[in-house]
Short mmCIF file of C-alpha atoms and ligand atoms in Angstrom, two decimals:
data_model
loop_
_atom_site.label_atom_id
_atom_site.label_comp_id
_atom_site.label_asym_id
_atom_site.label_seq_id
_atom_site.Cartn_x
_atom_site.Cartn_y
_atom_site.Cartn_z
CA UNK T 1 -20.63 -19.47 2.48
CA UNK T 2 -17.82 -21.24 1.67
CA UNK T 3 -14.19 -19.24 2.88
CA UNK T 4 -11.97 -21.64 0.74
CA UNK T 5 -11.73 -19.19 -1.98
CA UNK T 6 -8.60 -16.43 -2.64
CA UNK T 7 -9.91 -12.78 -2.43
CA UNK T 8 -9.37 -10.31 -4.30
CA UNK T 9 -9.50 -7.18 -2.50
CA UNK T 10 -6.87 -4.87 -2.34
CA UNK T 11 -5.77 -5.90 1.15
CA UNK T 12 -5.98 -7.35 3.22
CA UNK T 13 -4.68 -9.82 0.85
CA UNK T 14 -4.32 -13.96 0.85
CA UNK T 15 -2.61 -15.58 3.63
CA UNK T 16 0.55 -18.47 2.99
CA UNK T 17 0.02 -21.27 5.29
CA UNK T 18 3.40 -20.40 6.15
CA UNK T 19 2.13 -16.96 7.60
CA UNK T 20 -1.23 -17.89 9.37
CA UNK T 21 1.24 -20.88 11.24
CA UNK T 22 3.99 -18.41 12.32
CA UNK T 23 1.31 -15.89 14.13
CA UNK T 24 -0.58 -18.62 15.44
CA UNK T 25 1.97 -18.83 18.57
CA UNK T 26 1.64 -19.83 22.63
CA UNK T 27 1.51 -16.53 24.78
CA UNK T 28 5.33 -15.39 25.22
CA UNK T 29 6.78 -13.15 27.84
CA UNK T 30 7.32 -9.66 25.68
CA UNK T 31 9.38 -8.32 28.50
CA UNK T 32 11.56 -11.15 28.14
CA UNK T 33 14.66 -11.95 25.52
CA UNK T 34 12.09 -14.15 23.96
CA UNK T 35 11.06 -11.28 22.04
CA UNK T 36 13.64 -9.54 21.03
CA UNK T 37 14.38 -12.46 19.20
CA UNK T 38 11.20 -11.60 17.26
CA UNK T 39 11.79 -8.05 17.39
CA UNK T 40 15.24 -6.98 15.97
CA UNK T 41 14.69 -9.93 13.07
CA UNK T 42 11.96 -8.07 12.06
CA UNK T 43 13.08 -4.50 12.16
CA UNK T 44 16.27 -5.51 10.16
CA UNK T 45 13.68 -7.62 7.76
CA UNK T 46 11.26 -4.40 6.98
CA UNK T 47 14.65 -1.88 6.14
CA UNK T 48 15.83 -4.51 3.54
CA UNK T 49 12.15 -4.27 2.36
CA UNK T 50 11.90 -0.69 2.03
CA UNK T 51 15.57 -0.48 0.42
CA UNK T 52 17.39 1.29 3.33
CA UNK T 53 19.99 1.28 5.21
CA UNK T 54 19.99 4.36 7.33
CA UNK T 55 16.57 4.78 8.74
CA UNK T 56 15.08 3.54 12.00
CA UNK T 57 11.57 1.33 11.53
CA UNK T 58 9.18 1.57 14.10
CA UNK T 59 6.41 -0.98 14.08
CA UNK T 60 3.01 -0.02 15.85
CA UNK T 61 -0.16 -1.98 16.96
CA UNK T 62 -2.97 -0.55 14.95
CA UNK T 63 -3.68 -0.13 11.06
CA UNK T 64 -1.48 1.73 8.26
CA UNK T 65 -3.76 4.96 9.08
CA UNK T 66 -2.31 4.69 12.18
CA UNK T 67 1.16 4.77 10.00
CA UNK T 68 -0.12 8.12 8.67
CA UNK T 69 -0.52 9.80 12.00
CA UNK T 70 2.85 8.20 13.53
CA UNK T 71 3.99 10.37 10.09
CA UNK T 72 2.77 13.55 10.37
CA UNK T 73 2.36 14.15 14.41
CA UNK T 74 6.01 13.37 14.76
CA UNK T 75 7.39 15.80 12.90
CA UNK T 76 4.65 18.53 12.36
CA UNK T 77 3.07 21.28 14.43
CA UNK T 78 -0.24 23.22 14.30
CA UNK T 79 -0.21 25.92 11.55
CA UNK T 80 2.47 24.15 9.67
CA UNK T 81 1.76 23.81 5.90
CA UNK T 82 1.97 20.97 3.97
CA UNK T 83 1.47 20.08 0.25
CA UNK T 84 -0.44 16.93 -0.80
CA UNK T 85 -2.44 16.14 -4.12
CA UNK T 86 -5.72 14.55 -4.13
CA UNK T 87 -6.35 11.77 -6.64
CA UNK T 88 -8.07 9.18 -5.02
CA UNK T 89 -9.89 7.86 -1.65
CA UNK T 90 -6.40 7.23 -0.04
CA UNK T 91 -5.02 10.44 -0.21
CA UNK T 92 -8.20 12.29 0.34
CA UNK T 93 -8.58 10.95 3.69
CA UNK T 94 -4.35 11.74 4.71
CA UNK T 95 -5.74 15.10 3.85
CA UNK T 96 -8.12 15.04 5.83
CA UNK T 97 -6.32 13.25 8.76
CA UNK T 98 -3.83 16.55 7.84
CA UNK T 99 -6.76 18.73 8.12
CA UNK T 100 -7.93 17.65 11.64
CA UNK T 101 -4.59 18.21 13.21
CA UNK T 102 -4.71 21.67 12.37
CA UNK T 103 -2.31 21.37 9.64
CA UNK T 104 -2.80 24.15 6.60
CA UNK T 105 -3.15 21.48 3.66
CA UNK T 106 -1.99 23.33 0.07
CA UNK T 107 -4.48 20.48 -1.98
CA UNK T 108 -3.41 19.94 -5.81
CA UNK T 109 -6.92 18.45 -7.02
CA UNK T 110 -6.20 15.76 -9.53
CA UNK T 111 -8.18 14.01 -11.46
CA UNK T 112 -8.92 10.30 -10.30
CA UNK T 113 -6.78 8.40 -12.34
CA UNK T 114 -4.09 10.33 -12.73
CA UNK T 115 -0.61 10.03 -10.57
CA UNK T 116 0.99 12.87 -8.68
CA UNK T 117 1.45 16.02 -10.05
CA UNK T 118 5.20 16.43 -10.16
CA UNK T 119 5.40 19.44 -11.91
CA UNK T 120 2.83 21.09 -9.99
CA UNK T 121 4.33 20.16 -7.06
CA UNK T 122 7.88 21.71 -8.32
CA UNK T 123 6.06 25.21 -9.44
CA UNK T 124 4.59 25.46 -5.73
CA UNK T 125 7.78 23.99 -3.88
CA UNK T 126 9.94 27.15 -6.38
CA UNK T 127 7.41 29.75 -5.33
CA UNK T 128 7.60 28.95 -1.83
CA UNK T 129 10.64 30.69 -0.81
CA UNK T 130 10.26 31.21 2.35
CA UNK T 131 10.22 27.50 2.66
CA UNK T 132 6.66 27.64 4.89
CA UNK T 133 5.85 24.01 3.34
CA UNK T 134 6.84 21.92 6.05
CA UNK T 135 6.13 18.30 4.03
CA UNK T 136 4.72 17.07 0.97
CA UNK T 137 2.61 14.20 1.00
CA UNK T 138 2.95 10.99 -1.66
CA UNK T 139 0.65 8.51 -1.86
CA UNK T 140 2.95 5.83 -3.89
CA UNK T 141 0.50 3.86 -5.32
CA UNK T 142 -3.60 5.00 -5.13
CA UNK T 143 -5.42 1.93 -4.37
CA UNK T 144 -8.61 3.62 -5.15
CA UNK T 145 -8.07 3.96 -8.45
CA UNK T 146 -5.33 1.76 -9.13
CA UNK T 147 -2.53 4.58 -10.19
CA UNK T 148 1.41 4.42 -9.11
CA UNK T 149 3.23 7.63 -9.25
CA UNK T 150 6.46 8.55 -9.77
CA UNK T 151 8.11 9.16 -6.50
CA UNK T 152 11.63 10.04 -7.76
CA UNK T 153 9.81 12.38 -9.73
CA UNK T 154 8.74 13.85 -6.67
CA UNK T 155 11.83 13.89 -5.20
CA UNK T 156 13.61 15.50 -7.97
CA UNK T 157 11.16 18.22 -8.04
CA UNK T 158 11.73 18.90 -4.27
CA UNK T 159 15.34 18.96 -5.11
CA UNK T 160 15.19 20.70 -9.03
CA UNK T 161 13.27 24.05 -6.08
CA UNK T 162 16.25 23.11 -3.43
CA UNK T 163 13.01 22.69 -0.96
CA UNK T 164 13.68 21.40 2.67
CA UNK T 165 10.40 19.88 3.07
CA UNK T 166 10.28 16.23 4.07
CA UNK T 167 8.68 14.09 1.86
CA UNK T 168 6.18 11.42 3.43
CA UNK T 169 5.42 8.61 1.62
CA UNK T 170 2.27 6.11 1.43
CA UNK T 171 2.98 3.15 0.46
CA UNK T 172 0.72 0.79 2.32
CA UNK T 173 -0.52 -1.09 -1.04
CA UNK T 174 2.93 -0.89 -3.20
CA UNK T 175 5.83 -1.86 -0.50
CA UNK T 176 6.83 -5.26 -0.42
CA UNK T 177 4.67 -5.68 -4.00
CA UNK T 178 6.15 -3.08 -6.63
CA UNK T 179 9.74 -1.42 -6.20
CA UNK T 180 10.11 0.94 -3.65
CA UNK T 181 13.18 2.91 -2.75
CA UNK T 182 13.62 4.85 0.60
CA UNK T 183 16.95 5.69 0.64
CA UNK T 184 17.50 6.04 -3.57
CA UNK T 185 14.52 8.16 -3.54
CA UNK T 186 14.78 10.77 -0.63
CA UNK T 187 11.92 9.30 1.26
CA UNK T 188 11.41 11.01 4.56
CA UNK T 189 8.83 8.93 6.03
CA UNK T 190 7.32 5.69 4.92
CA UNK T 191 4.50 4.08 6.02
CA UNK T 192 3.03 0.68 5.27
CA UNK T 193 0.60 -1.68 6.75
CA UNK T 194 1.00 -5.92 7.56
CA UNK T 195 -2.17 -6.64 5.44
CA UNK T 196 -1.43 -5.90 2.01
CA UNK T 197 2.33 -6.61 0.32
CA UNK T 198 3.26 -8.28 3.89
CA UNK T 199 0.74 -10.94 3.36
CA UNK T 200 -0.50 -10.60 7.21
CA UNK T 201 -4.01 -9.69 9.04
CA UNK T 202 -4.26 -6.21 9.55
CA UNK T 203 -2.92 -5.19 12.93
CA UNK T 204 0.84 -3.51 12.10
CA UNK T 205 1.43 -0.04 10.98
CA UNK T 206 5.04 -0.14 9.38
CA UNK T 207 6.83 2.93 9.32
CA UNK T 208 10.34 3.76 8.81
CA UNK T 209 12.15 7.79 9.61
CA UNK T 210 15.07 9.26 8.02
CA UNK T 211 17.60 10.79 9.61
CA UNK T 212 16.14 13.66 8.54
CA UNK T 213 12.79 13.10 10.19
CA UNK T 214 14.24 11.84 13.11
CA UNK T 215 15.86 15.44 13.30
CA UNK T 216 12.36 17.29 13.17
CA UNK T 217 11.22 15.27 15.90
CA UNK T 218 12.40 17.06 18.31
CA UNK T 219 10.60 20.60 17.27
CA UNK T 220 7.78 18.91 16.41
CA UNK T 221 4.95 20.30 18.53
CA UNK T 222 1.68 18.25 16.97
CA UNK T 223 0.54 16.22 20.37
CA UNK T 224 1.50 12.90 20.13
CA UNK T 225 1.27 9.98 23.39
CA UNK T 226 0.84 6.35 21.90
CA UNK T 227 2.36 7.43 18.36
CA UNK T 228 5.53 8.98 19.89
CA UNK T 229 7.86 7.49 18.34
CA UNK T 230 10.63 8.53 21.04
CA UNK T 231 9.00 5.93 23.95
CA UNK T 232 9.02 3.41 21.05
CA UNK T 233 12.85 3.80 20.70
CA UNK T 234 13.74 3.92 24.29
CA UNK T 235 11.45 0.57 24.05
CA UNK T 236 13.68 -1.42 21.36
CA UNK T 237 17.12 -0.23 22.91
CA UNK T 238 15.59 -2.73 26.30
CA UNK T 239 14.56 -5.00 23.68
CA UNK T 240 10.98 -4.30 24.05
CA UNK T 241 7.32 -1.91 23.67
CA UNK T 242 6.22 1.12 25.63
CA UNK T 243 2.90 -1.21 25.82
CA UNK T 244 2.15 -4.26 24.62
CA UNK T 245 3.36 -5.49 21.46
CA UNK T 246 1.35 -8.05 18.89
CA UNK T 247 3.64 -10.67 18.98
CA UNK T 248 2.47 -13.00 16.92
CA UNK T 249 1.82 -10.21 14.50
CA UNK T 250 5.35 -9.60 14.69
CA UNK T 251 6.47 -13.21 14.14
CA UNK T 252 4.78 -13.28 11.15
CA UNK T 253 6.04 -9.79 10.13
CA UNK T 254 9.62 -11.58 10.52
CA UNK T 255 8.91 -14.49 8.43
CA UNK T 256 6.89 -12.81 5.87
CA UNK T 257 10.22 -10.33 5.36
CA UNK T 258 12.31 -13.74 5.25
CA UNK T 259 9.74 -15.21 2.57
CA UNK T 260 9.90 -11.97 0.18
CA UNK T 261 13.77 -11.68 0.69
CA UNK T 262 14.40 -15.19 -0.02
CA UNK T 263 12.18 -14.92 -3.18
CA UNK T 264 14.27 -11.46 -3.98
CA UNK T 265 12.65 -8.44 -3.77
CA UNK T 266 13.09 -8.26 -7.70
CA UNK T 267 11.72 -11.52 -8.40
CA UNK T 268 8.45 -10.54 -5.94
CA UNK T 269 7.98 -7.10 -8.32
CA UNK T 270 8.34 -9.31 -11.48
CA UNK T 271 5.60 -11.58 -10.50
CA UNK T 272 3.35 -8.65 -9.32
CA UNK T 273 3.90 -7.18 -12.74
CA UNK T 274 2.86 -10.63 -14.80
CA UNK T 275 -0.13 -11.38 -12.91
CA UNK T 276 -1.40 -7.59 -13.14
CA UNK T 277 -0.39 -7.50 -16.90
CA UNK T 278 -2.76 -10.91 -17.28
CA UNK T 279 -5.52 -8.92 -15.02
CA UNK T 280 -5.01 -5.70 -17.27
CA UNK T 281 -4.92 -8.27 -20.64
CA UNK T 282 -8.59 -9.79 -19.87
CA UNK T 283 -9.76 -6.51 -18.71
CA UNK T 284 -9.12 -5.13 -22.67
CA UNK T 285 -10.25 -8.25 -24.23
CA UNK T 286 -13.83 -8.09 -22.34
CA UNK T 287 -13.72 -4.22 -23.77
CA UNK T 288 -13.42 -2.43 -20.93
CA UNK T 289 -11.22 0.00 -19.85
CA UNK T 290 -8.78 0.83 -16.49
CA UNK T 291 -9.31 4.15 -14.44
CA UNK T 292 -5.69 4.56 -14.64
CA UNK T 293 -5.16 7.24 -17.62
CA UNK T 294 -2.13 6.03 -19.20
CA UNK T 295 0.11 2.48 -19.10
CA UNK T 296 3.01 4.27 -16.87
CA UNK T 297 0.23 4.48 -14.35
CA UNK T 298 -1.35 0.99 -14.44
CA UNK T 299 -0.35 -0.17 -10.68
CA UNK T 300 0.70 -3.99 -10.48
CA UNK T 301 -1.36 -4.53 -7.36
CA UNK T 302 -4.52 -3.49 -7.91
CA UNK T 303 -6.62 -2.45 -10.69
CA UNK T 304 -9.76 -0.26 -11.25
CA UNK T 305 -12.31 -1.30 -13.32
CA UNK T 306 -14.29 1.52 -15.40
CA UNK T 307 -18.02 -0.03 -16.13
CA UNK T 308 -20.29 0.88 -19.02
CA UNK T 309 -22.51 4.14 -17.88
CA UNK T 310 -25.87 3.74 -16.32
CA UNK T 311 -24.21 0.07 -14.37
CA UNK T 312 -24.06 0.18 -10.79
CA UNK T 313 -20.67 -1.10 -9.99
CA UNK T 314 -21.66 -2.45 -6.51
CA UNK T 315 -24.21 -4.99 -7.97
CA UNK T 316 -21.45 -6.43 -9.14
CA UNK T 317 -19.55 -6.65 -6.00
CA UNK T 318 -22.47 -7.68 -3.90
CA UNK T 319 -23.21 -10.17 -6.70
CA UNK T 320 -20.07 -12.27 -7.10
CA UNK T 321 -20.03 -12.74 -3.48
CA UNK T 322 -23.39 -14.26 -2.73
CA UNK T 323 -23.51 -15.98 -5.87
CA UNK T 324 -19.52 -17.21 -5.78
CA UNK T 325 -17.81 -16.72 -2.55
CA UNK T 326 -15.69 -14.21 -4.30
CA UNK T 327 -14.61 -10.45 -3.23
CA UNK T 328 -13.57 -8.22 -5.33
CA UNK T 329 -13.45 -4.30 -3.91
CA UNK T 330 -16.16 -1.82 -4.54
CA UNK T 331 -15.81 1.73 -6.37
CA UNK T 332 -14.70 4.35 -3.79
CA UNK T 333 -15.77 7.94 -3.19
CA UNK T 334 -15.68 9.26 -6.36
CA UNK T 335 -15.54 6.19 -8.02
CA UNK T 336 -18.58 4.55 -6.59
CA UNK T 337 -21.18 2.27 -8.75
CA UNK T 338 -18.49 3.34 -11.25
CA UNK T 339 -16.06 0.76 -10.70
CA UNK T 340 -15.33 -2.64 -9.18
CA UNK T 341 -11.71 -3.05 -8.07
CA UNK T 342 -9.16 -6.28 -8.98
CA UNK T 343 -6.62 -6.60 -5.96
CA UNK T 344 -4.25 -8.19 -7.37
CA UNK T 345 -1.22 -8.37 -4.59
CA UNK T 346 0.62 -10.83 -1.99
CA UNK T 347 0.04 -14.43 -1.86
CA UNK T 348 -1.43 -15.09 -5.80
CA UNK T 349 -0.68 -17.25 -8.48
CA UNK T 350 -1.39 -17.16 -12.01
CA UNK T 351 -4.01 -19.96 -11.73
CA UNK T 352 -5.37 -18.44 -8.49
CA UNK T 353 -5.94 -15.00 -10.43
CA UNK T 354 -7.05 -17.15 -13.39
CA UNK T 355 -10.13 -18.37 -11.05
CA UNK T 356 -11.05 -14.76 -9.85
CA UNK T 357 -11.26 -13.29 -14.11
CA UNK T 358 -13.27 -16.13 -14.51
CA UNK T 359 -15.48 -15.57 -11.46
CA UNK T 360 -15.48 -12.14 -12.97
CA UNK T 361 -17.04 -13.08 -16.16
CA UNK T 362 -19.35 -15.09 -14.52
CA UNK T 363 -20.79 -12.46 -12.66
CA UNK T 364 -20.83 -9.31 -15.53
CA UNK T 365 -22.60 -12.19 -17.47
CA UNK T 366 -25.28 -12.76 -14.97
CA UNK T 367 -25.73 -8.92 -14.92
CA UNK T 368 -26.35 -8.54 -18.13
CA UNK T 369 -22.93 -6.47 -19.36
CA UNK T 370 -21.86 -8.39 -23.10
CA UNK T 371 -18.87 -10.44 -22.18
CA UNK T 372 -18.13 -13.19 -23.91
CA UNK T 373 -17.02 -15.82 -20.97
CA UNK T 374 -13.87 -17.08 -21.63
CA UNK T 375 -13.02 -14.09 -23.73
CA UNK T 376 -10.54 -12.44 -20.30
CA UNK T 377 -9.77 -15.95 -19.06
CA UNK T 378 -8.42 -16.97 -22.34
CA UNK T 379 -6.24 -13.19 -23.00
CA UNK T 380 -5.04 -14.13 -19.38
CA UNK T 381 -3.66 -17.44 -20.07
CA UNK T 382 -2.13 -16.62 -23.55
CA UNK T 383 0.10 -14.07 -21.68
CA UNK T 384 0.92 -16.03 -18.51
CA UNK T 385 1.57 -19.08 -21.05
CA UNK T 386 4.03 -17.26 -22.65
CA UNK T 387 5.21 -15.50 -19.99
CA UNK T 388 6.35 -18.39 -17.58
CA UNK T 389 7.13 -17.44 -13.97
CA UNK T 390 7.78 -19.22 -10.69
CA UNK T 391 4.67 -21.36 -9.73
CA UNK T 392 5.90 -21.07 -6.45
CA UNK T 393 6.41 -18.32 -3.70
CA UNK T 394 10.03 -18.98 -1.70
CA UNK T 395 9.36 -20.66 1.25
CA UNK T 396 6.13 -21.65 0.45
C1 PLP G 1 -4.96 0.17 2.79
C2 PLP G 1 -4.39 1.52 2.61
C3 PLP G 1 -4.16 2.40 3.68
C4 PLP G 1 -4.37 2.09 5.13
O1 PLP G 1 -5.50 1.53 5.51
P1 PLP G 1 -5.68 0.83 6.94
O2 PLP G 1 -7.02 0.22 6.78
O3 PLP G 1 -5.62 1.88 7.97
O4 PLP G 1 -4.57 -0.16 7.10
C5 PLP G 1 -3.56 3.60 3.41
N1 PLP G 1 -3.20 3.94 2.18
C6 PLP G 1 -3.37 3.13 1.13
C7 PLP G 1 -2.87 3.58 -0.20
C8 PLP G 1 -3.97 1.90 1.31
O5 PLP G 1 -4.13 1.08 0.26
#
């Protein structure tokens, strides 16, 4: 089967050349200066990415669930409450990690497709006076279903209760790919992984503290050995790991900040936005429908697809691959056999997504669903026709 073609998963995403050459690197001494000219590059690279200034990143070894648990066992203990709605696969299971470290989880159910509930969160935040919520939980942008929230809505309705919970934030699939503000936004925590807006394998977990959280390290009582982030800082101040860091990993992490910096974060989240609004155009024009309830939700990276009742979803998945070389992502949880997921994030072009909505069409037609090929292809084109943008990435 032939591996030439993009994919379009939601992460991990397609790789620049310019990415797969800088982690492809000759074993280096990570105890010597060597790295730390990989290391402090990169730390500095990921706070211009998130948009702050005053928090310390810490960069672990392991996956962006890993990110999660760096999150909440830092500055958590058993018992503690915290508040955290449910609307997809992605927050269900930071729940669930929640649950398992004998954290009390105060679950807003929301339907899948919907963002987070920001009033909801403000009634609960004003009735808890006695301030027992410890930290809400945000996931920024629902990969599942392909739903962004509103995080400053969040924040303001942490604020609007004058509520001293921290507020974690997910944003493995939007940072680095849609606008994302740490410091303008109040964000506590944020977590992100290398293999989705970083462009990367997966293998980083990307996390940056407040001050604030910083602060409730030092009560917090959740057991914590490899995710602590206190060996990782006495680590960077002698230039190096508590273990043993994935350098090349990091390399890349340092040139794949240089690449989206260079290009301007702005420019990156306008070219995210065209080629989802060319996804979301031949979606409508084959006459189906997003998960996402309403156009404020539509998320620029990746987007659900809702298919006709009584289709199973996953033949379509399983389809376009053996028949085309082409992934697209599954339904998940709640959403299986009932969707099939466009990633549409990191290293893509309008002619590269162009190739995956026709691979698309291809592969309803085969299975029977009435699309008229050509009929997404061609809404896709119109827009990104008159809606020129860069044919290039920076640095490219
Ligand atoms: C991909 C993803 C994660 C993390 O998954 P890992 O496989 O552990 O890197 C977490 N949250 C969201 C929203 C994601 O899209």
């Amino acid at each position: 089967m032939s591996s030439q073609n993009p994919v379009f998963i939601p992460g991990p995403t397609n790789m620049p050349e310019v990415l797969r050459k800088a982690i492809d690197m000759p074993t280096l001494d990570h105890r010597s200066p060597l790295f730390a000219e990989i290391l402090h590059p990169a730390l500095a690279g990921v706070k211009r990415v998130f948009k702050t200034t005053t928090a310390e990143v810490f960069i672990f070894p392991c996956t962006g669930t890993g990110g999660w648990e760096t999150a909440i066992t830092n500055t958590l203990s058993a018992g503690d409450r915290v508040l955290a709605a449910r609307n997809g696969m992605f927050s269900h299971r930071w729940i669930d990690m929640c649950q398992r470290h004998g954290l009390e989880v105060v679950v807003v159910d929301t339907p899948w497709g919907e963002g987070l509930p920001a009033e909801r969160y403000a009634e609960i935040l004003a009735a808890d006076t006695g301030h027992t919520i410890k930290a809400v939980l945000a996931t920024h942008n629902e990969t599942a279903t392909g739903v962004v929230s509103d995080i400053a809505a969040v924040r303001q309705a942490m604020d609007a209760a004058a509520h001293p919970a921290l507020l974690l934030v997910d944003g493995v699939s939007s940072i680095g790919c849609m606008d994302f503000r740490m410091d303008a936004w109040g964000v506590d925590i944020a977590v992100t992984g290398s293999q989705k807006g970083f462009m990367l394998p997966a293998g980083l977990a990307i996390v940056a503290f407040s001050r604030k959280a910083l602060a409730a390290v030092e009560t917090a009582g959740l057991p914590r050995t490899f995710f602590d982030i206190r060996d990782m800082e006495k680590g960077y101040t002698a230039n190096g790991y508590p273990y043993t860091p994935a350098v090349g990993l990091m390399n890349g992490l340092k040139v794949a900040c240089d690449m989206l910096l260079a290009e301007g974060l702005e420019a990156v989240f306008a070219r995210h936005r065209r080629i989802a609004e060319g996804v979301r155009r031949a979606v409508f024009a084959w006459g189906l429908d997003l998960w996402a309830a309403r156009p404020e939700l539509y998320s620029d990276t990746v987007s659900a697809i809702r298919t006709p009742d009584g289709f199973d979803a996953n033949r379509f998945v399983t389809l376009a691959m053996e028949k085309y070389g082409v992934a697209f992502g599954t339904g998940l949880g709640e959403l299986s056999g009932k969707a099939f997921r466009i990633g549409h994030l990191g290293s893509l072009t309008d002619v590269m997504t162009l190739s995956g909505l026709a691979t698309a069409e291809m592969a309803m037609a085969d299975l029977g669903l009435s699309i008229q090929l050509g009929s997404g292809v061609a809404a896709a084109q119109d827009y990104y026709r008159s809606e020129p943008g860069s044919v290039r990435m920076a640095a490219e």
